Structures are given as structure tokens and as C-alpha cells.
XYZ file of N, CA and C in Angstrom:
396
model
N -44.745 57.791 74.781
C -43.564 58.170 73.786
C -42.240 58.105 73.759
N -41.801 57.753 74.797
C -40.922 57.567 75.471
C -40.111 55.675 74.887
N -41.492 55.124 74.857
C -40.998 53.511 75.103
C -40.611 53.500 73.088
N -41.131 54.460 72.424
C -41.753 54.784 71.005
C -39.705 54.554 70.839
N -39.333 55.662 71.061
C -38.100 56.756 70.864
C -37.299 55.601 71.396
N -37.607 54.921 72.665
C -36.432 53.606 72.995
C -36.657 52.700 71.316
N -37.140 52.231 71.130
C -37.774 51.434 69.962
C -36.747 51.777 68.999
N -37.086 52.899 68.380
C -36.217 53.750 67.654
C -34.851 53.502 67.273
N -34.643 54.007 68.532
C -33.358 54.336 69.546
C -32.390 52.549 69.084
N -32.853 51.909 69.779
C -32.469 50.260 69.402
C -32.121 49.793 68.381
N -33.219 50.417 67.443
C -33.183 49.566 66.188
C -31.914 50.451 65.343
N -32.111 52.228 65.453
C -30.822 52.463 64.798
C -29.201 51.820 65.360
N -29.547 51.652 67.067
C -27.788 51.797 67.011
C -27.512 50.521 66.221
N -28.409 49.339 66.187
C -28.527 47.287 65.886
C -27.782 48.100 64.962
N -28.940 48.788 63.616
C -28.146 48.683 62.691
C -26.810 49.808 62.402
N -26.685 50.404 62.987
C -25.047 51.499 63.163
C -24.096 50.961 63.336
N -24.350 49.800 64.541
C -23.351 48.896 64.355
C -22.602 48.276 63.796
N -24.085 47.961 63.011
C -22.940 46.672 61.768
C -21.599 47.543 61.096
N -20.880 48.917 61.465
C -20.058 48.859 60.617
C -18.721 48.281 60.731
N -18.907 47.797 62.438
C -17.836 46.896 63.226
C -17.320 46.121 62.633
N -18.729 45.231 61.793
C -18.452 43.490 62.091
C -18.593 43.465 60.479
N -19.763 43.356 60.148
C -20.048 43.273 58.453
C -19.854 44.303 57.737
N -19.873 45.672 57.864
C -19.201 46.455 57.008
C -17.685 46.250 56.953
N -17.093 45.686 57.878
C -15.575 45.694 57.609
C -15.419 44.232 57.208
N -16.301 43.580 56.798
C -16.384 42.342 56.583
C -16.688 42.303 54.770
N -17.339 43.042 54.907
C -18.019 43.448 53.024
C -16.470 44.145 53.174
N -16.365 45.747 53.631
C -15.083 46.244 52.722
C -13.022 45.767 52.518
N -13.351 44.153 53.437
C -12.080 43.205 52.758
C -12.854 42.379 51.705
N -14.024 42.244 51.916
C -13.966 40.925 51.089
C -15.085 41.310 49.620
N -15.632 42.144 48.990
C -16.296 42.884 48.309
C -15.789 44.136 47.811
N -15.238 44.888 48.191
C -14.565 45.935 47.719
C -13.349 46.478 47.232
N -13.118 46.477 46.011
C -12.411 46.821 45.382
C -11.613 48.190 45.765
N -10.615 48.005 46.952
C -9.989 49.069 47.857
C -8.369 49.641 46.963
N -8.303 49.516 45.879
C -6.758 49.444 45.235
C -7.093 51.618 45.281
N -6.317 52.155 45.584
C -5.715 53.142 44.938
C -4.348 53.388 44.122
N -4.337 53.635 43.218
C -2.891 53.142 42.301
C -2.654 51.944 42.902
N -1.129 51.330 43.196
C -0.810 50.049 43.350
C -1.078 50.020 44.690
N -1.676 50.732 45.602
C -1.643 50.929 46.997
C -3.131 50.254 47.572
N -3.472 49.239 48.036
C -4.283 48.753 48.773
C -4.837 49.201 50.057
N -5.735 50.306 49.945
C -6.151 50.716 51.076
C -7.036 49.286 51.998
N -6.676 49.597 52.984
C -7.008 48.377 54.140
C -8.192 48.084 54.620
N -8.763 47.563 54.821
C -10.756 47.215 54.766
C -10.758 48.030 56.602
N -9.391 47.703 57.166
C -10.065 48.545 59.013
C -9.781 49.820 58.900
N -9.557 50.829 57.945
C -9.197 52.062 57.181
C -10.534 53.171 57.465
N -11.343 51.943 56.702
C -12.454 52.478 56.713
C -13.393 52.649 57.739
N -13.324 52.351 58.942
C -13.950 52.220 60.151
C -13.455 53.686 60.847
N -12.174 54.432 60.243
C -11.810 56.286 60.547
C -12.970 57.190 59.685
N -13.489 56.811 59.201
C -14.617 57.600 58.338
C -15.499 57.991 59.325
N -15.954 57.488 60.359
C -17.657 57.887 60.905
C -16.527 58.548 61.850
N -15.375 58.855 62.867
C -15.153 59.877 63.600
C -14.124 61.007 62.341
N -14.165 60.406 61.457
C -13.587 61.984 60.729
C -14.781 62.359 60.271
N -15.947 61.748 59.633
C -17.432 62.661 59.812
C -17.649 63.308 60.480
N -17.675 62.623 62.046
C -18.628 63.183 63.118
C -17.799 64.957 63.362
N -16.311 65.311 63.262
C -15.215 65.952 63.269
C -15.727 67.255 62.472
N -15.921 66.201 60.768
C -16.657 67.798 60.115
C -17.928 68.276 60.125
N -18.836 67.659 60.573
C -20.045 68.155 60.083
C -20.846 68.242 62.261
N -20.351 68.302 62.701
C -21.129 68.104 64.156
C -21.328 69.766 64.224
N -20.130 70.794 63.801
C -21.109 71.858 64.202
C -21.846 72.932 63.165
N -21.521 72.048 61.823
C -23.059 72.069 60.945
C -24.370 71.558 61.462
N -24.339 70.402 62.245
C -25.364 69.589 62.658
C -25.959 70.593 64.021
N -24.922 70.775 64.728
C -25.042 71.603 66.243
C -25.801 72.844 65.766
N -25.733 73.548 64.649
C -25.976 74.876 64.783
C -27.573 74.681 63.822
N -27.085 73.550 62.935
C -28.316 73.321 62.460
C -29.319 73.098 63.702
N -29.579 72.125 64.147
C -30.552 71.654 64.980
C -31.473 73.025 65.988
N -29.658 73.662 66.234
C -30.293 74.747 67.309
C -31.414 75.590 66.751
N -30.574 75.788 65.167
C -32.191 76.346 64.501
C -33.341 75.789 64.842
N -32.935 74.296 64.284
C -34.819 74.074 64.037
C -35.374 74.000 65.300
N -34.293 73.661 66.840
C -35.032 74.022 67.855
C -36.286 75.467 68.502
N -35.500 75.891 67.501
C -36.355 77.219 67.948
C -37.967 77.487 67.026
N -37.813 76.780 66.151
C -39.475 77.078 65.339
C -39.962 76.039 66.571
N -40.824 76.452 66.566
C -42.341 75.828 66.906
C -42.589 73.984 66.300
N -42.255 72.922 66.742
C -43.204 71.731 65.887
C -42.226 71.074 65.379
N -40.590 71.616 65.717
C -39.576 70.926 65.430
C -38.791 70.244 67.057
N -37.750 69.670 66.371
C -36.908 69.149 67.488
C -36.819 67.271 67.307
N -37.054 66.373 68.437
C -37.034 65.687 68.932
C -37.219 64.096 67.906
N -38.773 65.040 67.484
C -39.665 63.662 66.517
C -38.536 64.225 65.168
N -38.548 65.936 64.951
C -38.030 66.024 63.774
C -36.384 64.980 63.532
N -35.562 65.237 64.318
C -34.565 63.978 64.755
C -34.598 63.015 64.419
N -35.696 62.405 64.866
C -35.924 60.387 65.173
C -36.367 60.531 63.419
N -37.162 61.011 62.711
C -37.275 61.096 61.602
C -36.143 61.017 60.338
N -35.311 62.554 60.756
C -34.216 62.370 59.987
C -33.201 61.293 60.198
N -32.792 61.227 61.448
C -32.046 59.438 61.856
C -32.211 58.654 61.377
N -33.826 58.018 60.602
C -33.706 57.172 60.259
C -33.875 57.139 58.495
N -34.523 57.921 58.397
C -34.172 58.492 56.761
C -32.638 58.431 56.771
N -32.207 59.015 57.212
C -30.563 58.585 56.678
C -29.702 57.561 56.588
N -29.777 56.923 58.229
C -29.320 55.717 58.240
C -30.074 54.545 56.674
N -31.165 55.227 56.761
C -31.888 54.307 55.507
C -31.060 53.988 54.503
N -30.897 55.502 53.841
C -29.649 55.813 52.959
C -28.652 55.574 52.604
N -28.284 55.639 54.011
C -26.606 55.021 54.247
C -26.847 53.241 54.189
N -28.178 52.542 53.873
C -27.946 51.078 53.563
C -28.712 50.999 52.028
N -29.000 51.944 51.897
C -29.169 52.040 49.985
C -28.099 51.542 49.443
N -27.275 52.919 49.986
C -25.608 52.853 49.242
C -25.004 51.576 49.185
N -25.373 50.917 50.381
C -25.075 49.158 50.492
C -25.744 48.416 49.435
N -27.118 48.581 49.305
C -27.453 47.832 48.232
C -27.052 47.499 46.768
N -26.429 49.369 46.742
C -26.276 49.606 45.595
C -24.741 48.818 45.776
N -23.941 49.395 46.025
C -22.888 48.723 45.901
C -23.128 46.412 46.028
N -23.956 46.149 46.247
C -24.041 44.283 46.223
C -24.515 44.678 44.760
N -25.595 45.702 44.059
C -25.460 45.208 43.021
C -24.625 45.608 42.017
N -23.627 46.702 42.402
C -22.071 46.497 41.331
C -21.726 45.982 41.534
N -21.450 45.099 42.548
C -20.220 43.725 42.600
C -20.882 42.472 42.111
N -21.930 42.833 41.586
C -22.603 41.382 41.265
C -22.518 39.961 41.993
N -22.236 38.641 41.384
C -21.970 37.445 41.699
C -19.968 37.286 42.495
N -19.522 37.568 41.731
C -17.797 37.783 42.375
C -18.001 38.530 42.353
N -17.968 40.002 41.677
C -17.219 41.227 41.637
C -17.095 42.161 42.520
N -16.334 43.009 42.960
C -15.995 43.979 44.080
C -16.260 45.295 43.346
N -17.406 45.784 44.377
C -17.784 47.485 44.297
C -16.654 48.549 45.229
N -17.286 49.610 44.498
C -15.953 50.810 44.731
C -16.081 51.024 46.430
N -14.949 51.417 46.317
C -15.062 52.361 47.803
C -15.908 53.445 47.846
N -16.603 53.771 47.033
C -17.501 55.148 47.648
C -18.435 55.012 47.882
N -19.251 53.767 47.804
C -20.455 53.612 48.606
C -19.924 53.104 49.529
N -18.846 52.792 49.856
C -18.359 52.592 51.596
C -18.334 53.697 51.680
N -17.561 54.826 51.297
C -17.418 55.908 51.809
C -18.650 56.922 52.206
N -19.703 57.030 50.597
C -21.406 56.829 51.003
C -22.009 56.675 52.246
N -22.133 55.367 52.324
C -22.358 54.487 53.205
C -22.605 54.827 54.896
N -21.038 55.321 54.951
C -20.972 55.673 56.519
C -21.016 57.147 56.428
N -21.195 57.975 55.789
C -21.617 59.334 55.400
C -22.775 59.701 56.165
N -23.557 58.932 55.598
C -24.984 58.987 55.544
C -25.156 57.811 57.514
N -24.703 57.486 58.045
C -24.777 56.195 58.644
C -24.284 57.643 59.602
N -23.213 57.936 59.439
C -22.655 59.331 60.817
C -23.877 60.165 60.449
N -24.304 61.087 59.643
C -25.415 61.996 60.189
C -26.717 61.664 60.220
N -27.088 60.221 60.284
C -27.916 59.793 61.394
C -27.482 59.515 62.812
N -26.160 59.341 62.513
C -26.224 59.193 64.261
C -26.211 61.023 64.867
N -25.714 61.568 63.986
C -25.622 63.100 64.722
C -26.937 64.048 64.805
N -27.829 62.776 64.700
C -29.010 63.397 64.710
C -29.807 62.748 66.080
N -29.333 61.920 66.428
C -29.761 60.671 67.916
C -28.486 61.462 68.614
N -27.626 61.255 68.668
C -26.462 61.599 69.764
C -27.292 62.952 70.877
N -27.381 64.397 69.799
C -27.436 65.683 70.877
C -29.232 65.400 71.496
N -29.833 64.133 71.672
C -31.748 63.998 71.855
C -31.234 63.002 72.893
N -30.327 62.421 72.775
C -29.937 61.187 73.569
C -29.385 61.843 75.166
N -28.532 62.747 74.738
C -27.338 64.098 75.930
C -28.280 64.379 76.199
N -29.749 64.954 76.118
C -30.192 66.363 76.502
C -31.182 65.360 78.019
N -30.949 64.043 77.551
C -31.892 63.233 78.919
C -31.033 62.874 79.926
């Protein structure tokens, strides 16, 4: 069981850490970052993760506390949720790529959605990792 958790945790963090590299490059080169006459700097998207953590941590804490009291939930439920939520985040990036087409640019909302779901996935793994 620990080996399986290790594999899934490694896969999650490998995907999650794309935010600092590939997703930042995507934000810079393939995203329409204009809000009126202001161009949102690509690096500002990196602040979405900490913002979502501050906003969502109390909700996830309460949710996992309630689920932990229910028999049959816990680590496995968190692992499954983490992988599904991270996958949804990457599906948002697929939608962004489809929207941008060959040479166009995607809406910023796709990045916000992706960061939101990646952060919710992170909030599913962090309580498990902290208990070890």
C-alpha cells in the first residue's frame, strides 16, 4: 500500500510542479492576458495557488474531518479525489489549447480553472502527507 501511495504521490507532484515551468510559459506565450488596456504579467498566475489555498483550506479541513469520521473513507478517498481533481485541471489546459488553435491565444480563465483544480488536488494530498 505504501508503495502504491508513493507512486501516486510522485505522479501528482510531477504534474503539479508544472505550474512553475510549463504552465508559466503557456501563460506568457499562449494566453490572452489583456484586461482592458492592462496586460496581466504571466508570473502573476503563480499567486493563484497560494490564494486558493488560503481560501479553500478551511473548507477542505472541515470536509476531510467529516469524511474521516465515516467508515471506509480517508486516505484512499483523498488519493482518488486528488488524481481526479488534478486531471480536471489538465483537461482545462486541453480546452485552452483547443481554444487557442494553431496561433491564437486562450482566455485567462482556463489557467485560473487549471490552477483551481490543481490546488484542490494539492489540498487532498497535503493532509495525508502531513499525517505520516
